Coordinates of C-alpha atoms in Angstrom, one line a residue:
M1 CA 130.2 92.7 88.1
Q2 CA 132.7 92.4 85.1
V3 CA 132.7 94.8 82.8
N4 CA 131.4 93.7 79.1
Y5 CA 135.0 94.6 77.3
P6 CA 133.7 93.5 74.3
N7 CA 130.5 96.0 74.6
L8 CA 133.0 98.7 75.7
A9 CA 135.5 98.0 72.7
S10 CA 132.4 98.7 70.4
M11 CA 131.7 102.5 72.2
V12 CA 135.4 102.6 71.4
F13 CA 136.2 101.7 67.6
N14 CA 134.4 103.0 64.4
T15 CA 132.3 105.2 66.4
P16 CA 132.3 109.2 66.7
L17 CA 133.6 110.5 69.8
L18 CA 133.5 113.7 71.4
A19 CA 136.8 113.0 73.4
T20 CA 140.1 114.5 74.1
R21 CA 143.1 112.5 72.6
T22 CA 143.7 111.9 76.5
A23 CA 140.6 110.2 76.9
V24 CA 140.7 107.9 74.1
D25 CA 144.4 106.5 75.0
A26 CA 143.1 106.3 78.3
V27 CA 141.0 104.0 77.7
K28 CA 142.6 102.3 74.9
S29 CA 145.6 101.3 77.1
V30 CA 142.8 99.2 79.1
L31 CA 141.0 97.7 76.2
I32 CA 143.9 96.8 73.6
P33 CA 145.9 94.4 75.8
R34 CA 142.4 92.7 76.6
I35 CA 141.6 92.6 73.1
T36 CA 145.2 91.6 71.8
G37 CA 145.6 89.0 75.0
N38 CA 148.4 90.4 76.1
L39 CA 148.2 91.1 79.8
S40 CA 152.0 90.7 81.0
I41 CA 151.4 94.3 82.5
D42 CA 149.6 95.0 85.5
I43 CA 145.9 96.0 84.5
P44 CA 143.3 96.4 87.2
S45 CA 140.3 95.0 86.1
L46 CA 137.2 97.7 85.8
Q47 CA 134.5 96.4 88.2
Q48 CA 131.1 98.0 89.4
D49 CA 131.1 100.8 91.9
Q50 CA 128.6 101.8 93.8
Q51 CA 130.0 104.7 95.6
P52 CA 128.6 108.0 94.7
P53 CA 131.9 110.0 93.1
E54 CA 133.3 112.6 95.1
R55 CA 131.1 115.7 96.2
L56 CA 132.0 119.4 95.9
A57 CA 132.9 120.9 99.3
T58 CA 130.0 123.2 100.7
I59 CA 128.9 125.0 103.6
A60 CA 124.9 123.8 102.7
D61 CA 125.4 120.2 102.4
D62 CA 122.5 118.0 102.8
D63 CA 121.9 114.1 102.2
C64 CA 123.5 112.5 99.3
D65 CA 121.7 109.1 97.3
V66 CA 123.9 106.3 95.8
S67 CA 122.8 107.8 92.4
G68 CA 125.5 110.5 92.8
M69 CA 122.9 113.3 93.2
Y70 CA 122.7 115.0 96.7
T71 CA 120.9 118.4 97.5
I72 CA 122.3 121.4 99.5
A73 CA 121.1 124.7 100.8
N74 CA 118.0 123.2 102.5
G75 CA 117.5 120.9 99.8
R76 CA 117.1 124.3 97.6
V77 CA 119.9 123.2 95.4
A78 CA 120.7 120.0 93.4
V79 CA 124.7 118.6 92.7
I80 CA 124.7 116.1 90.3
P81 CA 128.5 114.7 89.1
V82 CA 129.1 114.8 85.4
H83 CA 132.6 112.7 86.0
G84 CA 134.7 110.6 83.9
L85 CA 134.1 109.0 80.1
L86 CA 130.5 110.1 78.7
M87 CA 128.7 107.0 77.4
A88 CA 125.3 105.9 76.3
R89 CA 123.2 103.2 77.9
R90 CA 126.1 102.3 80.8
G91 CA 126.5 102.4 84.5
H92 CA 128.7 104.1 86.8
I93 CA 132.1 102.1 86.5
T94 CA 135.2 102.9 87.9
A95 CA 138.7 101.8 87.2
A96 CA 142.4 103.0 87.6
C97 CA 142.9 105.8 84.9
T98 CA 139.1 106.3 84.7
E99 CA 135.1 105.9 85.1
L100 CA 132.0 106.1 82.9
N101 CA 129.2 108.4 83.6
S102 CA 125.8 107.2 81.0
Y103 CA 123.8 110.1 79.3
E104 CA 120.6 108.7 80.4
K105 CA 121.5 108.0 84.2
L106 CA 122.7 111.7 83.9
Q107 CA 119.0 113.1 82.3
D108 CA 117.1 110.7 85.0
R109 CA 118.8 112.5 87.8
M110 CA 118.2 116.1 86.0
T111 CA 114.6 114.5 86.0
R112 CA 113.9 114.0 89.5
A113 CA 115.5 117.4 90.1
L114 CA 113.4 119.2 88.1
N115 CA 110.0 117.0 89.0
N116 CA 111.2 118.3 93.1
N117 CA 109.2 121.5 93.9
M118 CA 111.9 121.6 96.7
I119 CA 114.7 122.1 94.4
E120 CA 114.8 125.7 93.1
E121 CA 118.4 125.7 90.9
I122 CA 120.6 122.4 89.2
A123 CA 124.3 122.9 89.5
L124 CA 126.0 120.3 87.2
D125 CA 129.6 119.3 88.8
F126 CA 132.1 118.9 85.3
N127 CA 135.1 117.1 85.3
T128 CA 135.4 115.0 82.3
G129 CA 137.3 114.8 78.9
G130 CA 134.7 114.1 77.0
G131 CA 133.1 110.4 75.8
M132 CA 130.8 109.2 73.0
A133 CA 128.7 111.3 70.5
V134 CA 126.0 109.2 70.7
G135 CA 123.0 110.3 73.1
C136 CA 125.1 113.3 73.5
K137 CA 123.2 115.6 72.1
E138 CA 120.0 114.3 73.3
L139 CA 121.6 115.3 77.3
A140 CA 122.3 118.3 76.2
D141 CA 119.3 119.4 74.6
F142 CA 117.1 118.3 77.7
I143 CA 119.6 120.6 79.2
Y144 CA 119.1 123.7 77.3
Q145 CA 114.9 123.4 77.5
S146 CA 115.6 122.5 81.1
R147 CA 117.0 125.6 81.9
Q148 CA 113.6 126.9 81.2
I149 CA 112.1 125.6 84.0
K150 CA 115.4 126.0 86.4
P151 CA 118.6 127.6 86.5
I152 CA 120.9 124.8 85.5
N153 CA 124.9 126.2 86.1
A154 CA 127.9 124.1 84.8
I155 CA 130.8 124.4 87.6
V156 CA 133.7 123.3 85.8
N157 CA 136.0 121.1 88.3
Y158 CA 138.1 121.2 86.5
N159 CA 137.5 119.9 83.3
A160 CA 135.2 120.2 80.6
Y161 CA 136.2 119.0 77.1
S162 CA 134.5 117.4 74.1
A163 CA 131.3 115.7 75.1
G164 CA 131.5 117.1 78.0
Y165 CA 131.6 121.1 77.0
F166 CA 128.7 119.8 74.4
N167 CA 126.7 119.6 77.9
A168 CA 128.5 122.2 79.9
A169 CA 127.2 124.7 76.9
A170 CA 123.7 123.7 77.4
C171 CA 123.4 125.3 81.0
S172 CA 122.1 128.6 82.0
K173 CA 126.0 129.2 82.8
I174 CA 129.3 128.1 82.8
I175 CA 131.5 128.9 85.8
V176 CA 135.1 127.9 85.7
S177 CA 138.2 128.2 88.1
A178 CA 141.4 129.4 87.5
T179 CA 142.9 126.2 86.2
S180 CA 139.6 125.2 84.6
G181 CA 139.8 123.5 80.8
V182 CA 137.2 123.6 78.6
G183 CA 136.9 123.1 74.9
S184 CA 138.0 120.1 72.4
I185 CA 135.3 121.2 70.0
G186 CA 136.1 118.5 67.6
V187 CA 135.6 115.2 66.8
I188 CA 137.3 111.8 66.7
M189 CA 136.7 108.3 65.5
E190 CA 139.8 105.3 65.3
H191 CA 139.7 102.0 63.1
M192 CA 141.7 99.2 64.6
E193 CA 143.0 96.8 62.1
V194 CA 144.4 93.9 63.1
S195 CA 145.4 91.7 60.2
K196 CA 148.8 91.7 60.6
L197 CA 148.6 90.4 64.5
E198 CA 145.8 87.8 63.7
E199 CA 149.2 86.9 60.2
K200 CA 151.0 86.3 63.2
E201 CA 149.1 84.5 65.7
G202 CA 147.7 82.1 62.7
L203 CA 144.2 82.9 62.1
K204 CA 142.4 84.2 59.4
F205 CA 139.0 85.6 59.0
T206 CA 137.2 85.2 56.3
T207 CA 133.6 87.6 55.8
F208 CA 130.2 87.2 54.2
Y209 CA 128.4 89.5 53.6
R210 CA 125.1 91.3 51.8
G211 CA 125.0 94.8 51.1
D212 CA 127.9 96.7 49.3
H213 CA 128.6 99.0 53.1
K214 CA 127.9 95.5 55.3
N215 CA 132.0 95.0 56.0
D216 CA 133.1 98.8 55.9
G217 CA 135.7 99.1 58.9
S218 CA 136.4 95.5 59.1
P219 CA 139.2 95.4 61.9
H220 CA 140.7 92.0 59.9
E221 CA 142.2 93.9 56.8
P222 CA 143.3 97.1 56.0
I223 CA 140.3 99.8 55.8
T224 CA 139.0 100.4 52.3
E225 CA 138.7 103.8 50.6
Q226 CA 134.8 103.7 50.4
A227 CA 135.1 103.3 54.3
V228 CA 137.3 105.6 54.5
A229 CA 134.8 108.0 52.9
E230 CA 132.0 106.8 55.0
I231 CA 134.0 107.8 58.1
N232 CA 134.2 110.9 57.1
A233 CA 130.8 111.5 56.2
R234 CA 129.8 110.4 59.4
L235 CA 132.6 112.6 60.7
D236 CA 131.4 116.1 59.2
E237 CA 127.9 115.0 60.5
T238 CA 128.7 115.0 63.8
Y239 CA 131.0 117.7 63.7
R240 CA 128.5 120.0 61.9
M241 CA 125.8 119.3 64.8
F242 CA 128.3 119.4 67.4
T243 CA 129.6 123.2 66.4
E244 CA 126.0 124.3 65.8
S245 CA 124.7 123.2 69.0
V246 CA 127.2 124.8 70.9
A247 CA 126.7 128.4 68.9
Q248 CA 122.7 128.1 69.6
Y249 CA 123.4 127.5 73.1
R250 CA 126.0 130.3 73.6
G251 CA 124.0 132.5 71.2
V252 CA 127.8 133.1 69.3
E253 CA 128.2 132.5 65.0
V254 CA 128.9 129.1 64.1
Q255 CA 131.6 130.0 62.5
K256 CA 133.1 131.2 65.5
I257 CA 133.2 127.7 67.5
I258 CA 134.7 126.6 64.2
D259 CA 136.7 128.4 64.3
T260 CA 138.2 127.0 67.9
Q261 CA 139.3 124.5 65.5
A262 CA 139.4 121.5 68.8
R263 CA 142.0 123.7 70.8
L264 CA 141.9 123.2 74.8
F265 CA 141.1 127.0 76.7
G266 CA 142.1 128.0 79.8
A267 CA 139.7 129.8 82.2
R268 CA 140.4 133.4 81.5
E269 CA 140.9 132.9 77.8
A270 CA 137.9 130.9 77.6
I271 CA 135.9 133.5 78.9
A272 CA 137.2 135.8 77.1
M273 CA 136.5 133.9 73.9
G274 CA 132.5 133.6 75.5
L275 CA 132.7 129.7 76.1
A276 CA 132.7 130.7 79.7
D277 CA 131.0 133.0 81.8
E278 CA 132.1 133.7 85.4
L279 CA 135.6 133.2 87.6
M280 CA 135.5 131.2 90.8
T281 CA 136.7 128.3 92.4
P282 CA 134.3 125.5 92.5
F283 CA 133.5 125.8 96.5
E284 CA 133.3 129.7 95.6
A285 CA 130.5 128.8 93.0
I286 CA 128.8 126.3 94.9
N287 CA 128.4 128.3 98.0
A288 CA 127.1 131.3 95.8
I289 CA 124.7 128.9 94.3
A290 CA 123.2 127.9 97.7
K291 CA 123.1 131.7 99.6
P292 CA 120.2 132.4 98.3
Y293 CA 118.5 129.8 99.7
M294 CA 120.0 129.3 103.2
T295 CA 117.0 131.5 104.5
Q296 CA 114.2 130.5 102.8
S297 CA 112.2 127.9 104.9
R298 CA 109.8 126.7 101.6
P299 CA 109.9 126.9 97.5
T300 CA 109.7 130.2 96.2
R301 CA 108.4 129.4 92.7
S302 CA 105.0 130.5 91.6
I303 CA 102.1 129.0 90.6
G304 CA 103.1 130.4 86.9
M305 CA 106.0 129.1 86.9
Q306 CA 105.1 125.6 88.2
A307 CA 102.4 125.9 84.9
K308 CA 105.2 126.8 82.2
A309 CA 107.7 123.8 84.0
M310 CA 104.8 121.8 83.2
N311 CA 104.3 123.2 79.7
I312 CA 107.9 122.6 79.0
K313 CA 108.2 119.3 80.5
N314 CA 105.0 118.0 77.8
Q315 CA 107.1 118.8 74.9
L316 CA 110.4 117.0 76.2

């Protein structure tokens, strides 16, 4: 099934993004030629792909389902890939440069793992440059509350930037490898103005509207000071939410998170700054998580723990 490019464009332009500069540019390189009609260069089409994402190698693999979630260690550990651009209300899509993942589908996979009494622990396998602000905090808060039910580990394999780090920070623990990267705790937004292109093509749009802000950010004319002020207000609020949430999840002062100024951090610096917890390869990490469950034949969760889980689920 072909991707709805106008809908995808609405998720990229004129909306706050929790993504690296590189991630934004990668999507634009696919979208802009289609928006402008300049398809002279070879750009593969984005297509729906029902194949599960690449799995972490482990000594304890079990079955994998097409949703992308799989279990290891006799079904005791669920591994959920968090790969590609993170979006709201979209499915798993691949392209020449990237893939898209849905916050809602990730939460659904986590919910199934939380409700499965055989599963004792969850590992989120991160490799993402971030994505949309919309829907990100909802998933992160869900992860943060759910870690009271079962341990939730973030394995950075190999990037967890911006929206990716937002969700990794909510986990019980963040494990990074020597070449992993985390951070980019900031917000970015782009406005695409095409009035010069439209003039060149002989096109002119006349917009009729009611409400002073209804036409803010129109691509058919230069951006107004009023629209700039509104955009900056949205960015300020999203940045406040991002930094305060990460500080809460990681148990550090908000100013310490603000002081990162959206930098990208390597593994050792991230650990030194309190942005990550342990250093090991993804293979070592997943096997360390699996090892305690390899000799167990049945779940070890107590009745009291199950009652606590039910109480927390009712609050989510």
